[in-house]
Coordinates of C-alpha atoms and ligand atoms in Angstrom, one line a residue:
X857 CA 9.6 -5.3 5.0
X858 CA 6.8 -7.0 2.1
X859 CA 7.6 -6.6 -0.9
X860 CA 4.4 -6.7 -3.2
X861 CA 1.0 -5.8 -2.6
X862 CA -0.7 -8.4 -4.2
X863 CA -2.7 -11.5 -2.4
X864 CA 0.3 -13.3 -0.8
X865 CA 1.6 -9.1 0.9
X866 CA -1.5 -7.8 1.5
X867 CA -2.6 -11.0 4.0
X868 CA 1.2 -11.1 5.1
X869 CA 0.9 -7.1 6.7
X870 CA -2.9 -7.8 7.6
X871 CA -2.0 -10.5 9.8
X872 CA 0.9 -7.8 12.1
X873 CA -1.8 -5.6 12.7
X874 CA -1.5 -6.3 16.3
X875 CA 1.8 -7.3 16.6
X876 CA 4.9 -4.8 18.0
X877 CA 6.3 -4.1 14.8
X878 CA 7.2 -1.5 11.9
X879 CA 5.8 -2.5 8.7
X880 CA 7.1 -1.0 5.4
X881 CA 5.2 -2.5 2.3
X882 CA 6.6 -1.7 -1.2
X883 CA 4.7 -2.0 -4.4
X884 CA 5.6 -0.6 -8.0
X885 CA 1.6 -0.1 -8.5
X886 CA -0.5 2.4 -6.2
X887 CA -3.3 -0.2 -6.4
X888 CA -4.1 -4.1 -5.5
X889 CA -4.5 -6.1 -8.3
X890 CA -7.2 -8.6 -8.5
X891 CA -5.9 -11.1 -11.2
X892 CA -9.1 -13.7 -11.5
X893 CA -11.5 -10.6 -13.4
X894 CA -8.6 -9.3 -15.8
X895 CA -10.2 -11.2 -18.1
X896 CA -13.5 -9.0 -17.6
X897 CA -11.8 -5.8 -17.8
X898 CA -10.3 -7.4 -21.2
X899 CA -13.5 -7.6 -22.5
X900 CA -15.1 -4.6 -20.9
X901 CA -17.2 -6.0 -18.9
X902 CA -15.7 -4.3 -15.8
X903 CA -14.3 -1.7 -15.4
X904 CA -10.5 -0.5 -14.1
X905 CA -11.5 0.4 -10.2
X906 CA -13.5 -2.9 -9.9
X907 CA -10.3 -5.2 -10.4
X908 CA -7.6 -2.3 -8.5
X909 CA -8.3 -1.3 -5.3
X910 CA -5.5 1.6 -3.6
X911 CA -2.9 -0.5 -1.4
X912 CA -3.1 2.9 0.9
X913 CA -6.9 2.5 1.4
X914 CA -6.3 -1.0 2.9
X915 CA -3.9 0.3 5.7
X916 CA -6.0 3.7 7.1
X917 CA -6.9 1.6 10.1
X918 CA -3.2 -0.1 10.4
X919 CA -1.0 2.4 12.3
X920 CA 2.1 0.3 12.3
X921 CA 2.3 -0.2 8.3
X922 CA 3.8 2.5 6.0
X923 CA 3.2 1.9 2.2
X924 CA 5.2 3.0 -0.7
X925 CA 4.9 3.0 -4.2
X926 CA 8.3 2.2 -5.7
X927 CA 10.1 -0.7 -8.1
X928 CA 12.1 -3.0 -6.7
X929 CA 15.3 -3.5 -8.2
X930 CA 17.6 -5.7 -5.9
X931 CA 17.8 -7.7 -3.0
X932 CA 21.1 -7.9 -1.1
X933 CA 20.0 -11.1 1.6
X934 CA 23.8 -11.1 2.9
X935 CA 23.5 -7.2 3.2
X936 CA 19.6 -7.7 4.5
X937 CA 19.1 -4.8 2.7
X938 CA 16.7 -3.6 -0.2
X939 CA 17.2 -1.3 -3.0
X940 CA 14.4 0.3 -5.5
X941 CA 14.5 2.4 -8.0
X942 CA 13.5 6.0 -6.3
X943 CA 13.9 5.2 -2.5
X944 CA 16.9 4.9 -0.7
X945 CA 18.3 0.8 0.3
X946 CA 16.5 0.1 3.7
X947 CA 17.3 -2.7 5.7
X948 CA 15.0 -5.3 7.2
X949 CA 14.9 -7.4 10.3
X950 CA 12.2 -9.5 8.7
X951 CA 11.7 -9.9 4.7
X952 CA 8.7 -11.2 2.8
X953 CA 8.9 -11.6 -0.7
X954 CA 5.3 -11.4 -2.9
X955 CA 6.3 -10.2 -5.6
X956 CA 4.2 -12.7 -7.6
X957 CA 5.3 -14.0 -11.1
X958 CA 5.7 -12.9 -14.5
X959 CA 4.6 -14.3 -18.5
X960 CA 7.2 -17.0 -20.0
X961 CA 7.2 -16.9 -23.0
X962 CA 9.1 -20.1 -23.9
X963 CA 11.5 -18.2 -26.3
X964 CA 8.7 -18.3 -28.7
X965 CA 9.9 -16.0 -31.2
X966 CA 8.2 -12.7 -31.5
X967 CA 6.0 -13.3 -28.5
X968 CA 7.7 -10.6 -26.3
X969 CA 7.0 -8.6 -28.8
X970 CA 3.2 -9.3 -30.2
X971 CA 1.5 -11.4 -28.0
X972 CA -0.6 -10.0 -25.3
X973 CA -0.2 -11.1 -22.1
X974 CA -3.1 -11.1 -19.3
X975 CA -1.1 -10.3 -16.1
X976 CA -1.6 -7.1 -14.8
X977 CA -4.2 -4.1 -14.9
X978 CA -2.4 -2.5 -17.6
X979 CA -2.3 -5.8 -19.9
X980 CA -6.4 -6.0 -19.6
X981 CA -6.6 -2.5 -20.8
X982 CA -3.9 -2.8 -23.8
X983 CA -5.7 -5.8 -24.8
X984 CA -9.2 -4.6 -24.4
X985 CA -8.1 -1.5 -26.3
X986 CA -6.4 -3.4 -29.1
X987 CA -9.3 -5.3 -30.1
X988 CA -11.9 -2.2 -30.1
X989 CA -9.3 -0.8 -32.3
X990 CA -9.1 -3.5 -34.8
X991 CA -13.3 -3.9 -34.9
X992 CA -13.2 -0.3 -35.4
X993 CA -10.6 -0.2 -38.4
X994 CA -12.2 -3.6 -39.8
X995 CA -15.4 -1.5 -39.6
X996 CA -14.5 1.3 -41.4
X997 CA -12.1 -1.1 -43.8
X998 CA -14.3 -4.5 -44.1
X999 CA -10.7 -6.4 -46.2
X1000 CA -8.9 -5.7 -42.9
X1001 CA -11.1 -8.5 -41.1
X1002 CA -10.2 -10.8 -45.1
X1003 CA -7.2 -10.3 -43.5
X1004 CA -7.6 -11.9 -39.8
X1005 CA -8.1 -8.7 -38.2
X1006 CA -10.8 -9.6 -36.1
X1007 CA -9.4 -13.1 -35.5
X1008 CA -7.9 -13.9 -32.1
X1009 CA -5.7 -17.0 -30.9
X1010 CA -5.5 -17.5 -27.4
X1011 CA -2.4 -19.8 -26.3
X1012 CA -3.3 -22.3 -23.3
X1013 CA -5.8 -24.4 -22.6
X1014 CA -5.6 -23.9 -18.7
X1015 CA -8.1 -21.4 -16.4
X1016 CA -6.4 -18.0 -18.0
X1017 CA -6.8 -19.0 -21.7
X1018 CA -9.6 -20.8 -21.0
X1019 CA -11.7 -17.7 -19.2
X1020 CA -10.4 -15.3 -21.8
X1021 CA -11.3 -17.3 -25.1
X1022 CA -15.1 -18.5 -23.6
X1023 CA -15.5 -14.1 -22.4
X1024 CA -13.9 -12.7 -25.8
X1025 CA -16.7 -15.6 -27.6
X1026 CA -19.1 -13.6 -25.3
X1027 CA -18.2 -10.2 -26.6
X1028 CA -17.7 -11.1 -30.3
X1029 CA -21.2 -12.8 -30.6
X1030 CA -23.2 -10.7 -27.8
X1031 CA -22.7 -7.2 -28.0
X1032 CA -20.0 -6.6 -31.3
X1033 CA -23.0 -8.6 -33.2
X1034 CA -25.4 -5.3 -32.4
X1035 CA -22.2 -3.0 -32.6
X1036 CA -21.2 -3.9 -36.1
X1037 CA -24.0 -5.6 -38.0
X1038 CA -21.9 -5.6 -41.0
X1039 CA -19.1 -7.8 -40.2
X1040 CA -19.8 -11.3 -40.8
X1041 CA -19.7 -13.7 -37.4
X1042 CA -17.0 -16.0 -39.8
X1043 CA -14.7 -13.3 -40.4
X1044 CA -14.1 -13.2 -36.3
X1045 CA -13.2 -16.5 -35.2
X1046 CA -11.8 -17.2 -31.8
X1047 CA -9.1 -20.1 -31.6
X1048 CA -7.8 -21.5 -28.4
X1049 CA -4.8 -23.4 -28.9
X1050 CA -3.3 -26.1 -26.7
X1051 CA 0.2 -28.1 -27.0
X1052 CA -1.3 -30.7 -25.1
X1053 CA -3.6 -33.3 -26.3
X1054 CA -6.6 -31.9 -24.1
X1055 CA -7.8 -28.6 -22.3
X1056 CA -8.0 -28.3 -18.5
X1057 CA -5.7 -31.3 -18.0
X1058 CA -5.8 -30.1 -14.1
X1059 CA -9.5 -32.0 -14.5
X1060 CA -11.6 -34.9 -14.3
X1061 CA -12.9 -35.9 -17.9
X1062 CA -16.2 -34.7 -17.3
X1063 CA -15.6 -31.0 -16.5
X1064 CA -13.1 -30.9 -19.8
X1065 CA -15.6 -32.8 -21.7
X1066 CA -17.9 -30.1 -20.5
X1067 CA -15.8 -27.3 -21.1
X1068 CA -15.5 -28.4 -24.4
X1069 CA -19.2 -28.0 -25.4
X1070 CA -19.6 -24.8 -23.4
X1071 CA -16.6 -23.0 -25.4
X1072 CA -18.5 -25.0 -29.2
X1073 CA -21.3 -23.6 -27.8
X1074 CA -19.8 -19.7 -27.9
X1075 CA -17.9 -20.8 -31.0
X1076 CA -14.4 -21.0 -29.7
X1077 CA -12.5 -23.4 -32.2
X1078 CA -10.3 -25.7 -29.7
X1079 CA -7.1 -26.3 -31.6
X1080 CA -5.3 -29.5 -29.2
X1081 CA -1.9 -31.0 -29.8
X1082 CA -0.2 -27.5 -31.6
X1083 CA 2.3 -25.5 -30.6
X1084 CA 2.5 -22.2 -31.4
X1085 CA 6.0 -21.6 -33.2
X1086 CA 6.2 -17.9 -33.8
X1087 CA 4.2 -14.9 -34.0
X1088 CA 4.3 -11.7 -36.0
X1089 CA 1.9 -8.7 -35.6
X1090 CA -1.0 -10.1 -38.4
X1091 CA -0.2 -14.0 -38.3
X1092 CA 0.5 -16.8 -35.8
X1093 CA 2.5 -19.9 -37.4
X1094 CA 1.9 -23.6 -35.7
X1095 CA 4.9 -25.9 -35.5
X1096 CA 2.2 -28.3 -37.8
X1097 CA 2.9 -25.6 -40.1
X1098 CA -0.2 -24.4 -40.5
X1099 CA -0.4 -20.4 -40.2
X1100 CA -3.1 -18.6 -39.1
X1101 CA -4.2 -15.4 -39.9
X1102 CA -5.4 -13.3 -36.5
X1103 CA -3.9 -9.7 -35.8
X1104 CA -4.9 -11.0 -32.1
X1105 CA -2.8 -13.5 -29.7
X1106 CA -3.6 -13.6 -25.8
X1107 CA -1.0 -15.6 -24.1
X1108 CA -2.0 -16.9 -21.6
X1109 CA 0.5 -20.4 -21.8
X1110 CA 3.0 -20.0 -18.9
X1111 CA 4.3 -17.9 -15.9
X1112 CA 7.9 -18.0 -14.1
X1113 CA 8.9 -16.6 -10.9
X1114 CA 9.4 -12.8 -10.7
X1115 CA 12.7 -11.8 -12.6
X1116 CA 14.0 -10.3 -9.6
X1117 CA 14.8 -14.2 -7.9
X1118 CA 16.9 -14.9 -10.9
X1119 CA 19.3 -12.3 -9.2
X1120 CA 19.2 -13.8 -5.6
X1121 CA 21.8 -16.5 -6.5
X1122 CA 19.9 -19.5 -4.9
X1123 CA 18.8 -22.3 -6.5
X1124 CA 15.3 -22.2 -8.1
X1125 CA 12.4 -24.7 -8.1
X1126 CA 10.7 -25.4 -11.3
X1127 CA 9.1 -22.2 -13.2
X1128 CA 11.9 -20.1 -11.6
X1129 CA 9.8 -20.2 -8.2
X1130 CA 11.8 -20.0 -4.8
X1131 CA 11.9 -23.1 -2.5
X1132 CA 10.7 -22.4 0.6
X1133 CA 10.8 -24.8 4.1
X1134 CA 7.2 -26.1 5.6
X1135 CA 7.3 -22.6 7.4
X1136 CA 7.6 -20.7 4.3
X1137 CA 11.1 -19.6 4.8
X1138 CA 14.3 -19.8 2.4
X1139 CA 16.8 -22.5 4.2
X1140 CA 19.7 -20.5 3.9
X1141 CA 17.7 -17.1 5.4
X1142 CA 15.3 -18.2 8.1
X1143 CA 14.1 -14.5 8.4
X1144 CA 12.8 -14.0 4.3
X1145 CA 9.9 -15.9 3.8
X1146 CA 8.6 -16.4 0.3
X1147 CA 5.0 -16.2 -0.2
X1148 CA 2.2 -16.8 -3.2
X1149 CA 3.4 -17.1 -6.8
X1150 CA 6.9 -16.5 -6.4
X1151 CA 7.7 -19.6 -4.0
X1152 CA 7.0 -23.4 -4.8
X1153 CA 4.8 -24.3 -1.5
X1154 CA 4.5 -27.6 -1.2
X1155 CA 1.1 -28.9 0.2
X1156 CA 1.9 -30.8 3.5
X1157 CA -1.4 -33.1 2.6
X1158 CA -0.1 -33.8 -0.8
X1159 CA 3.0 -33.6 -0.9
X1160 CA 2.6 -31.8 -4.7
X1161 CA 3.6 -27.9 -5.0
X1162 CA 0.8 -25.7 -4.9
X1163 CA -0.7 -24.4 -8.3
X1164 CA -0.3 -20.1 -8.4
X1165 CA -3.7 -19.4 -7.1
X1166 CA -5.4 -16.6 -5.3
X1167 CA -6.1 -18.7 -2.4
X1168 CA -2.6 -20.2 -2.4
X1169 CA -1.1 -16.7 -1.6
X1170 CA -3.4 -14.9 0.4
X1171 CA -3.5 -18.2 2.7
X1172 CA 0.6 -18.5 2.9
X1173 CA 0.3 -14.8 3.0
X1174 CA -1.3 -14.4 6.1
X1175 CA 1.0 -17.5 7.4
X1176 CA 4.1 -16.1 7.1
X1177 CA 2.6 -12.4 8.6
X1178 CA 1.4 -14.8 11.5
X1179 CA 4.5 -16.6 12.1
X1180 CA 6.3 -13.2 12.2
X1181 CA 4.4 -11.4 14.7
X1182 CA 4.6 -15.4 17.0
X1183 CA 8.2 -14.9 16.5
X1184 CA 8.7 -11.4 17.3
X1185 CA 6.6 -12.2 20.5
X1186 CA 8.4 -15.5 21.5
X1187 CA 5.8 -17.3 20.9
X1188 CA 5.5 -21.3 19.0
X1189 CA 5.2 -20.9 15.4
X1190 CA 3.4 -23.8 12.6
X1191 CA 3.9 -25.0 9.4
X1192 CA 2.2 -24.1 6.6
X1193 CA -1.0 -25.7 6.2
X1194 CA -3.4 -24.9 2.6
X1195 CA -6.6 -25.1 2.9
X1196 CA -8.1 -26.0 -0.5
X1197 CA -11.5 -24.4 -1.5
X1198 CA -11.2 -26.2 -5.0
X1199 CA -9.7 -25.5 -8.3
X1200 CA -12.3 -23.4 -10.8
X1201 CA -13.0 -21.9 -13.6
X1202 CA -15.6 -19.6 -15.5
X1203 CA -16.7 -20.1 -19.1
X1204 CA -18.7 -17.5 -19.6
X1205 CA -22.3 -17.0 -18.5
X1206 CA -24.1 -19.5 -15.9
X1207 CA -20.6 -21.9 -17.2
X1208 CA -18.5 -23.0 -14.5
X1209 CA -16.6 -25.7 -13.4
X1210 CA -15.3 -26.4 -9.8
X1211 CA -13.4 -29.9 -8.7
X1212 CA -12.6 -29.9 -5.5
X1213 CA -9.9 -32.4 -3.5
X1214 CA -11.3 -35.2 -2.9
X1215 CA -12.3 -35.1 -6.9
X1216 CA -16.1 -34.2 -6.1
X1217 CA -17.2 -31.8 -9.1
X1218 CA -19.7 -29.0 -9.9
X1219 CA -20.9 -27.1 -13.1
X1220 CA -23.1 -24.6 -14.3
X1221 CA -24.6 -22.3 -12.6
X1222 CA -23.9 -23.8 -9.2
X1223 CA -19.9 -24.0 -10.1
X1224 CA -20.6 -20.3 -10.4
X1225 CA -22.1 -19.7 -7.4
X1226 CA -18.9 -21.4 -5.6
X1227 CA -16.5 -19.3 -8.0
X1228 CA -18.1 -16.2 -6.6
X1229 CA -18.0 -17.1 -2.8
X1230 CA -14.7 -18.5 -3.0
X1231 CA -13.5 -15.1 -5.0
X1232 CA -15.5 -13.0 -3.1
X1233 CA -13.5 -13.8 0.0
X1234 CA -10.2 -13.3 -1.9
X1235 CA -11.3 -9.0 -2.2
X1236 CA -9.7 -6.8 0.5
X1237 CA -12.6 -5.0 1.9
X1238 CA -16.0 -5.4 2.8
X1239 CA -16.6 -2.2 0.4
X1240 CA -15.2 -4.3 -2.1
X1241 CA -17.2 -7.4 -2.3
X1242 CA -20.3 -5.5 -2.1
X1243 CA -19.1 -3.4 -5.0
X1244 CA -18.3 -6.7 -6.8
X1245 CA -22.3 -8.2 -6.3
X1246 CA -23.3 -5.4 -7.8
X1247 CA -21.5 -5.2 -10.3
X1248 CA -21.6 -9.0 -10.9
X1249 CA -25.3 -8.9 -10.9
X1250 CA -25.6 -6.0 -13.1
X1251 CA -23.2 -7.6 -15.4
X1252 CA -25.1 -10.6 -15.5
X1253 CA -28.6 -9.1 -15.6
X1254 CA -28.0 -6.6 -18.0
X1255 CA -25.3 -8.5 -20.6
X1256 CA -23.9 -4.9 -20.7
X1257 CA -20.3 -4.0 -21.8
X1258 CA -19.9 -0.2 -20.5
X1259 CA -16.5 -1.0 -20.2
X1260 CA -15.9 -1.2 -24.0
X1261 CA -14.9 2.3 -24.6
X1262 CA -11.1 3.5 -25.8
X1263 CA -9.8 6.4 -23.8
X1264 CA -6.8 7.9 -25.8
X1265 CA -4.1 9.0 -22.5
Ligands
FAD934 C1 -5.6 -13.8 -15.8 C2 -5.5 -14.5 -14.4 C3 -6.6 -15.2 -13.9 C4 -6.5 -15.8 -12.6 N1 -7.6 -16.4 -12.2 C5 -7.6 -16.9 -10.9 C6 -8.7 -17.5 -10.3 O1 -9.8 -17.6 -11.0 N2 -8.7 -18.0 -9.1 C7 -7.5 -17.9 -8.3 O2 -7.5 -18.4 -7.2 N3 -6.4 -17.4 -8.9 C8 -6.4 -16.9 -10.1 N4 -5.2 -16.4 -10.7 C9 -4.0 -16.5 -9.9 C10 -3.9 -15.4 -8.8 O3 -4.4 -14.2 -9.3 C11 -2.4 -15.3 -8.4 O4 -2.0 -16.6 -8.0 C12 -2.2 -14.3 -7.3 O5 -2.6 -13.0 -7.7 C13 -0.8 -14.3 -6.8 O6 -0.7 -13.4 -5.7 P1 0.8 -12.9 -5.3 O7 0.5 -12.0 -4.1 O8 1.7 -14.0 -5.2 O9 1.2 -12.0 -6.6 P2 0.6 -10.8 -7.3 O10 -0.9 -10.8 -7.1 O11 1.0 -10.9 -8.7 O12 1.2 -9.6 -6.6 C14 2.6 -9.2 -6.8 C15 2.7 -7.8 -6.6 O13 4.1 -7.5 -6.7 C16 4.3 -6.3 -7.4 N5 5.7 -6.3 -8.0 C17 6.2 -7.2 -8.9 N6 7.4 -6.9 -9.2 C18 7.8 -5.8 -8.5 C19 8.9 -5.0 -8.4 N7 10.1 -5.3 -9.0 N8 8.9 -3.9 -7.6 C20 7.8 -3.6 -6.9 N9 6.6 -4.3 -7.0 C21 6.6 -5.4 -7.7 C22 3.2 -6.2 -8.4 O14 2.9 -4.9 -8.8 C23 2.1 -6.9 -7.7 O15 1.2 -6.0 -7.1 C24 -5.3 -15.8 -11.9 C25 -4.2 -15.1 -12.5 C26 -4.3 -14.5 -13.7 C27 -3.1 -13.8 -14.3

């Protein structure tokens, strides 16, 4: 049994394709989500289809996997069984848990409620429709944007807040310049804020001193060293005390381990992840393996615990589906090995960074050329990456945002 359909599941029932077994994969969505270009649906630069792909379509060719759409809602490991919320509890020989992570919040009050997280499809579309709503009302009421309607703070400085503040500068001062020729470019202020002294502390100097001028340059304000206390529907108040007006917050500061392992009774690795042995295993359960954002992998090279990445879980993905289908055959299985590709991030526009291992770096537009390869190999089909060039190019040729349009469900 996988649970989750994301990176870490999909390469997990992928890799039994051949092997003499009965594969049931659970996911509460119908669709694959690809996380890295939330941040373009966000600001409608792609659309819906282009980041969720239909966990069916992946398995047409797989005879030996059944999919099901379906929330999970416990996990009985003594029992070996799994219950959701519309199927019946099924047991499982073999479990593998990919059920990815979810937003922490830090107990920042009123955050649950207001902010707007960037996890899912469903958060790039509340978000995206959220702000064409509030340029639309400051539009037809210029003192709503006196008021900080069109202001935005994003929280973190990592790759999430960082690729959200430098593509919402990008819509503000591209295309909403043409859309609403009224408002003026001061009243809609982006503000990424960061508790930490600098942005990107995962790099070397030069990328953040980079980044820096690339998000000046698209006129994010970088706010380092503040802590965002509380926030309230039209304001966001600093622990510095200073309160900023902005009916806007992306939060894109922190992610924990999927609620679901709080309920599992073990003992849990920093950010509520699950610990997991060099094969990818739990040590009290040698046959549920813990795969992608949920578990704490550490890297056998480094000896540090993996960062949640795309390439984290669709490479421990595929481990843990190949170890199963070496065990169910009698064969040797391997630890865990990562292959790292690099840690990167896009700006915005022909502004990337990449820094790879051994601490060699890139930026510009050849850091973007390596973010697209790199990404293009994470997308399940073949169907899909082409859709993705084109849709990459035409995004990038054009400047277009087709995607900017409210559809009222
Ligand atoms: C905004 C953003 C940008 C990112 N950018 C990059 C990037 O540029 N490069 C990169 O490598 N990585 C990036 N990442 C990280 C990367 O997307 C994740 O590390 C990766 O998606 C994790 O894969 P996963 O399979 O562990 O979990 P997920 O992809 O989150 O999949 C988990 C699945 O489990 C399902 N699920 C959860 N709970 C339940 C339940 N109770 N019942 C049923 N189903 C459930 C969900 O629907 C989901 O489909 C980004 C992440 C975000 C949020």
């Amino acid at each position: 049994m996988i649970l989750g359909g994301g990176f870490g599941g999909i390469g997990a029932a992928k890799k039994l394709s051949k092997s003499d077994v009965d594969v049931v994969l659970v996911d509460g969505h119908d669709y694959h989500t690809f996380q890295p270009l939330l941040y373009q649906v966000a600001t409608g630069l792609l659309d819906q289809p282009a980041v969720g792909h239909p966990i069916r379509d992946l398995f047409h060719k797989q005879d030996n996997v059944r999919v099901h759409q379906d929330r999970v809602t416990g996990i009985d490991l003594e029992a070996r069984e799994v219950r959701f919320a519309e199927l019946e509890p099924e047991r499982y020989d073999y479990l593998v848990l990919a059920l990815g992570a979810e937003v922490n919040y830090f107990g920042v009050e009123g955050a649950a409620e207001h902010a707007f997280p960037l996890y899912t499809l469903a958060d790039a579309v509340r978000l995206k429709d959220h702000v064409l709503e509030r340029w639309e009302a400051a539009d037809r009421k210029p003192e709503l944007a006196d008021d900080g309607a069109l202001n935005m703070v994003v929280v973190g400085g990592g790759p999430t807040g960082v690729e959200t503040a430098g593509a919402m500068a990008e819509l503000y001062r591209g295309v909403f310049r043409s859309d609403y020729p009224d408002v003026p470019p001061e009243q809609a202020r982006i503000l990424l804020v960061e508790a930490s002294p600098e942005i990107f502390a995962m790099f070397k100097p030069e990328i953040r001193l980079y980044t820096e001028h690339a998000l000046a340059e698209r006129g994010v304000e970088v706010l380092t060293g503040e802590v965002v206390e509380s926030v309230s529907p039209q304001r966001v108040t600093l622990k510095s005390g200073t309160v900023l007006s902005a009916h806007t917050l992306v939060w894109g500061a922190g992610l924990q381990g999927n609620e679901l392992v709080r309920s599992l009774g073990l003992e849990l690795e920093r950010g509520n992840r699950l610990a997991v042995d060099e094969e990818l295993r739990l040590a009290q359960h040698p046959e549920v393996y813990a795969v992608g954002d949920i578990a704490a992998i550490t890297d056998a090279k480094t000896d540090q615990v993996l960062p949640q990445l795309g390439s984290v879980a669709l490479q421990s993905g595929e481990h843990a589906g190949e170890t199963i289908a070496h065990r169910v055959a009698g064969k040797e299985t391997k630890p865990f090995k990562y292959h790292d590709k690099g840690t990167m991030a896009t700006i915005g526009r022909g502004a990337a960074v990449v820094q790879m291992l051994g601490g060699k770096t890139m930026k510009g537009k050849a850091a973007q050329a390596a973010w697209g390869t790199v990404h293009l190999a994470l997308l399940p089909t073949n169907q899909d990456r082409a859709k993705a060039v084109v849709d990459w190019a035409g995004a990038g040729l054009t400047h277009q945002r087709s995607g900017r349009i409210r559809v009222e469900t």
